[in-house]
């Protein structure tokens, strides 16, 4: 397997590193010490810096002012963002933008995509359904009424909904199809209720009550929601990988300096073995991530559809990032629980990523269904 990245992808990584170099995880209050959300908005100065560095237009085609790169490049940038717990809707905006460009009417693409690249239009996606366990499209119904669609239902745990300009809402029609509506945040029939994530970020329950959306703003193409969900799941795996790598680096640095019995604790066999196990977890997370990102980027065929590779990647991401932060807390001892030290923040973010878009068990079930439907010869 060749994991060599193209010059353009490597350039994106370098640009991301430069932008994120000035970001610290302690920009907002600690979730452990804050009764509600740690902030009511995303990091707008960082968002502006991403736009100035052309990282928001990275995956857009040159026709819309972008670089025309693929989901692999996006995952590389997301990986860097997670290392510093960057509080920006980069995954959601980029994933919805790629879906718009591929499936939406050209007029809608021309209207929205240039503004996305400039950082003046922020998007998010409702991907968790009504409870977080049921398929997202089943949580909302859609029926056509002349030149508009009428939406009814509830989506929970929508990230950045209070700050985004539009929310991509999947909904099911009476004939079993799924449409994707791009609903303005301020819109008749749409209500946002505060929710708080494990990481302390402000989420929203999105209620739609006979919400009327012009057909112009609804993507009615087959496969649009599936593509968006694949991009969100793969991007979540990239975030988990970047976070895990940062945590293992923190652990390595701490155990190399912390001494017991006159020796760094990193030299003790029990400590070294645990750290080595977590390194293996990260390498497995990395291999499965790039396999999934490559499948959805290239359209290459395989024994299973791309959903199988994405399920495997999310299983490793969920289980792996959980083990990495748990081992880090253990090896840091009491210092790891100190709220003046950033490790507890990474632990909270890791738990959020572990469960986002379904825990490992949900993806194991999905993988089992795929294997049953596509027997391996």
C-alpha positions as MATLAB code, in Angstrom:
seq = 'XXXXXXXXXXXXXXXXXXXXXXXXXXXXXXXXXXXXXXXXXXXXXXXXXXXXXXXXXXXXXXXXXXXXXXXXXXXXXXXXXXXXXXXXXXXXXXXXXXXXXXXXXXXXXXXXXXXXXXXXXXXXXXXXXXXXXXXXXXXXXXXXXXXXXXXXXXXXXXXXXXXXXXXXXXXXXXXXXXXXXXXXXXXXXXXXXXXXXXXXXXXXXXXXXXXXXXXXXXXXXXXXXXXXXXXXXXXXXXXXXXXXXXXXXXXXXXXXXXXXXXXXXXXXXXXXXXXXXXXXXXXXXXXXXXXXXXXXXXXXXXXXXXXXXXXXXXXXXXXXXXXXXXXXXXXXXXXXXXXXXXXXXXXXXXXXXXXXXXXXXXXXXXXXXXXXXXXXX';
ca = [
       0.000    0.000    0.000;
       1.330    3.425   -0.986;
       0.452    6.181    1.470;
       2.458    8.838   -0.385;
       0.449   12.039   -0.703;
       0.529   14.337   -3.714;
       2.391   17.635   -3.678;
      -0.925   19.485   -3.500;
      -2.078   17.428   -0.519;
       1.250   17.968    1.264;
       0.992   21.699    0.580;
      -2.447   21.698    2.193;
      -0.967   20.060    5.286;
       1.765   22.688    5.524;
      -0.761   25.492    5.147;
      -2.919   23.917    7.847;
       0.012   23.556   10.213;
       0.839   27.233    9.758;
      -2.730   28.340   10.502;
      -3.205   26.016   13.483;
       0.234   26.723   14.981;
      -1.134   29.648   16.941;
      -4.167   27.814   18.310;
      -4.254   26.513   21.880;
      -6.896   24.177   23.345;
      -7.438   26.608   26.224;
      -9.054   29.391   24.209;
     -12.424   28.758   25.882;
     -13.378   27.796   29.474;
     -12.865   24.197   30.499;
     -15.901   21.940   29.926;
     -15.163   20.413   33.335;
     -15.713   23.787   35.022;
     -18.525   25.179   32.860;
     -22.154   24.282   33.663;
     -23.331   25.033   30.113;
     -21.626   25.432   26.774;
     -18.025   26.644   26.762;
     -18.868   29.253   24.099;
     -21.837   30.388   22.046;
     -19.962   30.665   18.746;
     -17.159   29.038   16.794;
     -13.662   30.538   16.603;
     -14.322   33.269   14.041;
     -10.740   34.659   13.903;
      -9.491   31.144   13.122;
     -12.231   30.734   10.504;
     -11.080   33.948    8.841;
      -7.491   32.700    8.866;
      -8.581   29.454    7.207;
     -10.349   31.470    4.506;
      -7.311   33.695    3.976;
      -5.154   30.570    3.554;
      -7.583   29.152    0.950;
      -8.265   26.126    3.132;
     -12.030   26.678    3.072;
     -11.996   26.435   -0.734;
      -9.631   23.478   -0.758;
     -12.191   20.925   -1.967;
     -14.116   23.255   -4.293;
     -13.516   23.127   -8.031;
     -11.526   25.907   -9.728;
     -14.798   26.967  -11.356;
     -15.946   28.128   -7.920;
     -12.615   29.522   -6.778;
     -11.222   26.371   -5.183;
      -8.220   24.096   -5.506;
     -10.213   21.071   -6.649;
      -8.703   18.672   -4.115;
     -10.363   15.517   -2.814;
     -11.610   14.152    0.537;
      -8.114   12.838    1.286;
      -6.836   16.419    1.361;
      -9.717   17.470    3.598;
      -8.941   14.627    6.008;
      -5.295   15.712    6.149;
      -6.363   19.227    7.178;
      -8.928   17.918    9.669;
      -6.226   15.745   11.225;
      -4.153   18.861   11.911;
      -7.153   20.781   13.249;
      -7.914   18.102   15.843;
      -4.405   18.211   17.241;
      -5.176   21.649   18.684;
      -8.936   21.108   19.198;
      -9.766   23.780   16.614;
     -13.311   25.022   17.243;
     -14.473   25.549   13.660;
     -17.165   23.917   11.474;
     -14.583   22.852    8.911;
     -15.800   19.278    8.513;
     -19.488   20.141    8.253;
     -19.058   23.089    5.879;
     -16.641   21.234    3.596;
     -18.710   18.036    3.499;
     -21.928   19.884    2.653;
     -20.082   22.009    0.082;
     -18.733   18.923   -1.701;
     -22.224   17.424   -1.726;
     -23.705   20.610   -3.167;
     -21.110   20.744   -5.931;
     -21.679   17.130   -6.907;
     -25.463   16.862   -6.643;
     -27.123   20.298   -6.539;
     -28.433   22.343   -9.412;
     -25.568   24.322  -11.036;
     -27.354   27.579  -10.220;
     -27.395   26.720   -6.501;
     -23.730   25.725   -6.630;
     -22.812   29.013   -8.300;
     -24.789   30.896   -5.651;
     -23.338   29.202   -2.555;
     -19.901   27.758   -3.230;
     -17.862   30.947   -3.841;
     -19.177   32.394   -0.557;
     -18.192   29.196    1.246;
     -14.644   29.496   -0.033;
     -14.462   33.113    1.134;
     -15.631   32.107    4.602;
     -18.773   34.257    4.456;
     -21.186   31.316    4.289;
     -21.081   28.624    6.980;
     -22.883   25.303    6.643;
     -23.665   22.456    8.989;
     -25.485   19.145    8.722;
     -28.176   17.385   10.742;
     -26.835   13.845   10.768;
     -27.919   12.281   14.060;
     -31.636   11.813   13.558;
     -34.211   12.247   16.282;
     -32.454   10.228   18.985;
     -28.905    9.793   17.740;
     -29.551    6.102   17.036;
     -32.065    6.133   14.187;
     -31.180    7.000   10.558;
     -31.191   10.766   10.131;
     -33.503   10.890    7.069;
     -36.261    9.062    8.977;
     -36.466   11.843   11.558;
     -37.950   14.352    9.108;
     -40.687   13.989    6.495;
     -40.725   15.912    3.226;
     -43.621   16.466    0.881;
     -43.709   18.566   -2.242;
     -46.180   21.413   -2.477;
     -45.930   23.188   -5.797;
     -42.562   24.908   -6.072;
     -41.627   24.135   -2.467;
     -41.046   21.284   -0.026;
     -42.743   21.076    3.372;
     -40.578   19.620    6.173;
     -41.764   18.243    9.512;
     -39.702   16.540   12.215;
     -36.818   16.865   14.653;
     -33.070   16.427   14.334;
     -30.923   16.291   17.454;
     -27.331   17.248   18.308;
     -26.719   19.438   15.258;
     -23.246   21.007   15.597;
     -22.755   24.749   15.049;
     -26.471   25.150   14.250;
     -26.692   28.403   16.224;
     -23.927   29.959   14.102;
     -24.286   28.358   10.667;
     -26.055   30.196    7.864;
     -27.696   27.038    6.504;
     -28.421   23.594    7.884;
     -28.419   20.583    5.557;
     -31.405   18.514    6.685;
     -32.038   15.032    5.236;
     -35.688   14.035    5.006;
     -37.684   11.112    3.647;
     -40.496   11.386    1.141;
     -43.684    9.379    0.925;
     -42.253    7.194   -1.837;
     -39.153    6.281    0.180;
     -36.648    8.707   -1.330;
     -34.280   10.949    0.628;
     -33.935   14.641   -0.154;
     -31.446   17.095    1.328;
     -32.831   20.523    2.204;
     -30.543   23.500    2.784;
     -32.582   25.378    5.371;
     -31.567   28.885    6.523;
     -30.906   29.057   10.248;
     -33.440   31.870   10.626;
     -36.546   30.578    8.871;
     -40.266   30.318    9.482;
     -41.137   26.987   11.078;
     -37.585   26.243   12.259;
     -36.788   26.301   15.986;
     -33.427   25.717   17.668;
     -33.172   24.418   21.234;
     -29.847   24.469   23.079;
     -27.997   21.213   23.691;
     -24.460   20.767   25.016;
     -22.011   18.158   23.780;
     -19.672   16.034   25.876;
     -16.863   18.357   24.790;
     -18.786   21.398   26.017;
     -19.683   22.713   22.569;
     -23.081   24.192   21.876;
     -25.311   21.926   19.789;
     -28.959   22.317   18.834;
     -32.109   20.309   18.543;
     -33.624   21.425   15.247;
     -37.422   21.315   15.090;
     -39.193   21.716   11.760;
     -42.912   22.468   11.880;
     -44.426   22.742    8.391;
     -41.198   24.448    7.321;
     -41.512   25.587    3.728;
     -38.297   25.390    1.681;
     -38.127   26.469   -1.973;
     -37.392   23.603   -4.362;
     -34.356   25.602   -5.494;
     -32.791   24.916   -2.064;
     -33.563   21.181   -1.978;
     -31.233   18.558   -3.464;
     -33.425   15.813   -4.876;
     -30.665   13.762   -6.504;
     -30.243   10.101   -5.610;
     -27.198    9.428   -3.448;
     -26.711   12.985   -2.127;
     -27.418   12.140    1.523;
     -25.390    8.923    1.364;
     -22.419   10.880    0.011;
     -22.726   13.555    2.690;
     -22.939   10.937    5.437;
     -19.846    9.161    4.076;
     -17.877   12.417    4.053;
     -18.946   13.273    7.605;
     -18.082    9.806    8.934;
     -14.679    9.726    7.230;
     -13.896   13.246    8.415;
     -14.795   12.247   11.965;
     -12.240    9.442   11.711;
      -9.624   11.993   10.620;
     -10.430   14.163   13.640;
     -10.096   11.155   15.949;
      -6.722   10.283   14.444;
      -5.328   13.791   14.844;
      -6.574   14.019   18.424;
      -5.114   10.614   19.290;
      -1.735   11.516   17.835;
      -1.617   14.734   19.858;
      -2.529   12.872   23.053;
       0.106   10.191   22.529;
       2.710   12.911   21.945;
       1.674   14.607   25.195;
       1.943   11.280   27.010;
       5.367   10.548   25.573;
       6.682   13.942   26.606;
       5.258   13.651   30.117;
       6.494   10.122   30.821;
       9.952   11.038   29.495;
      10.254   13.828   32.067;
       8.402   12.306   35.029;
      10.809   10.329   37.209;
      10.267    7.576   39.769;
      13.063    5.787   41.633;
      15.555    7.994   39.804;
      14.429    6.999   36.287;
      11.948    8.413   33.745;
       8.729    6.412   33.946;
       8.900    5.982   30.171;
      11.736    3.510   30.717;
       9.528    1.191   32.792;
       8.360   -1.817   30.832;
       4.706   -1.523   31.858;
       4.583    2.091   30.692;
       6.428    1.389   27.445;
       4.161   -1.542   26.550;
       0.987    0.473   27.094;
       2.325    3.339   24.984;
       3.342    0.887   22.253;
      -0.159   -0.612   22.193;
      -1.653    2.825   21.697;
       0.826    3.550   18.906;
      -0.418    0.406   17.154;
      -3.997    1.642   17.608;
      -3.104    4.913   15.898;
      -1.428    3.175   12.975;
      -4.520    1.003   12.491;
      -6.717    4.113   12.673;
      -4.523    5.769   10.066;
      -4.507    2.824    7.637;
      -8.271    2.353    7.772;
      -8.888    6.110    7.459;
      -6.854    6.445    4.268;
      -8.477    3.332    2.833;
     -11.926    4.850    3.403;
     -10.919    8.312    2.158;
      -9.318    6.796   -0.938;
     -12.439    4.762   -1.737;
     -14.770    7.768   -1.636;
     -12.222    9.974   -3.434;
     -11.393    7.583   -6.265;
     -14.639    5.686   -6.672;
     -12.600    2.486   -6.836;
     -14.522   -0.752   -6.629;
     -13.949   -3.451   -4.049;
     -15.400   -6.577   -2.514;
     -17.638   -4.312   -0.429;
     -19.060   -0.876   -1.272;
     -17.243    2.141    0.227;
     -19.617    2.012    3.209;
     -17.741   -1.103    4.327;
     -14.384    0.680    4.428;
     -15.972    3.617    6.223;
     -17.509    1.307    8.821;
     -14.124   -0.322    9.462;
     -12.473    3.090    9.792;
     -15.122    4.327   12.230;
     -14.846    1.156   14.328;
     -11.105    1.700   14.689;
     -11.528    5.446   15.244;
     -14.111    4.981   18.006;
     -12.325    2.178   19.827;
      -8.823    3.495   19.173;
      -9.305    7.074   20.313;
     -11.045    5.859   23.480;
      -8.133    3.570   24.363;
      -5.572    6.291   23.602;
      -7.090    8.872   25.948;
      -7.763    6.322   28.687;
      -4.149    5.136   28.622;
      -2.970    8.744   28.574;
      -4.997    9.533   31.689;
      -3.600    6.435   33.393;
       0.033    7.205   32.552;
      -0.319   10.848   33.553;
      -1.632    9.838   36.969;
      -3.350   12.591   38.922;
      -1.778   15.229   36.691;
      -4.009   14.113   33.835;
      -7.122   15.191   35.753;
      -5.757   18.666   36.503;
      -8.033   21.165   34.748;
      -5.055   23.501   34.278;
      -3.575   20.841   31.974;
      -5.266   20.288   28.578;
      -5.481   16.485   28.645;
      -8.999   16.487   30.138;
     -10.173   18.563   27.171;
      -8.834   15.993   24.733;
     -10.566   13.262   26.716;
     -13.912   15.071   26.442;
     -13.463   15.657   22.707;
     -12.444   12.016   22.212;
     -15.650   10.791   23.853;
     -17.676   13.092   21.604;
     -15.896   11.790   18.478;
     -16.194    8.185   19.632;
     -19.982    8.403   19.716;
     -20.510   10.880   16.882;
     -22.398    9.307   13.950;
     -22.675    6.108   15.953;
     -20.356    4.185   18.310;
     -18.240    1.238   17.200;
     -21.056   -1.233   17.890;
     -23.377    0.514   15.418;
     -20.766    0.345   12.677;
     -20.000   -3.271   13.488;
     -23.671   -4.019   12.914;
     -23.621   -2.081    9.633;
     -20.505   -3.947    8.540;
     -22.172   -7.258    9.359;
     -25.155   -6.330    7.199;
     -22.825   -5.430    4.316;
     -20.953   -8.707    4.629;
     -24.232  -10.626    4.613;
     -25.380   -8.764    1.504;
     -22.032   -9.085   -0.299;
     -20.558  -12.533    0.468;
     -16.814  -12.612   -0.027;
     -15.873  -15.301   -2.523;
];
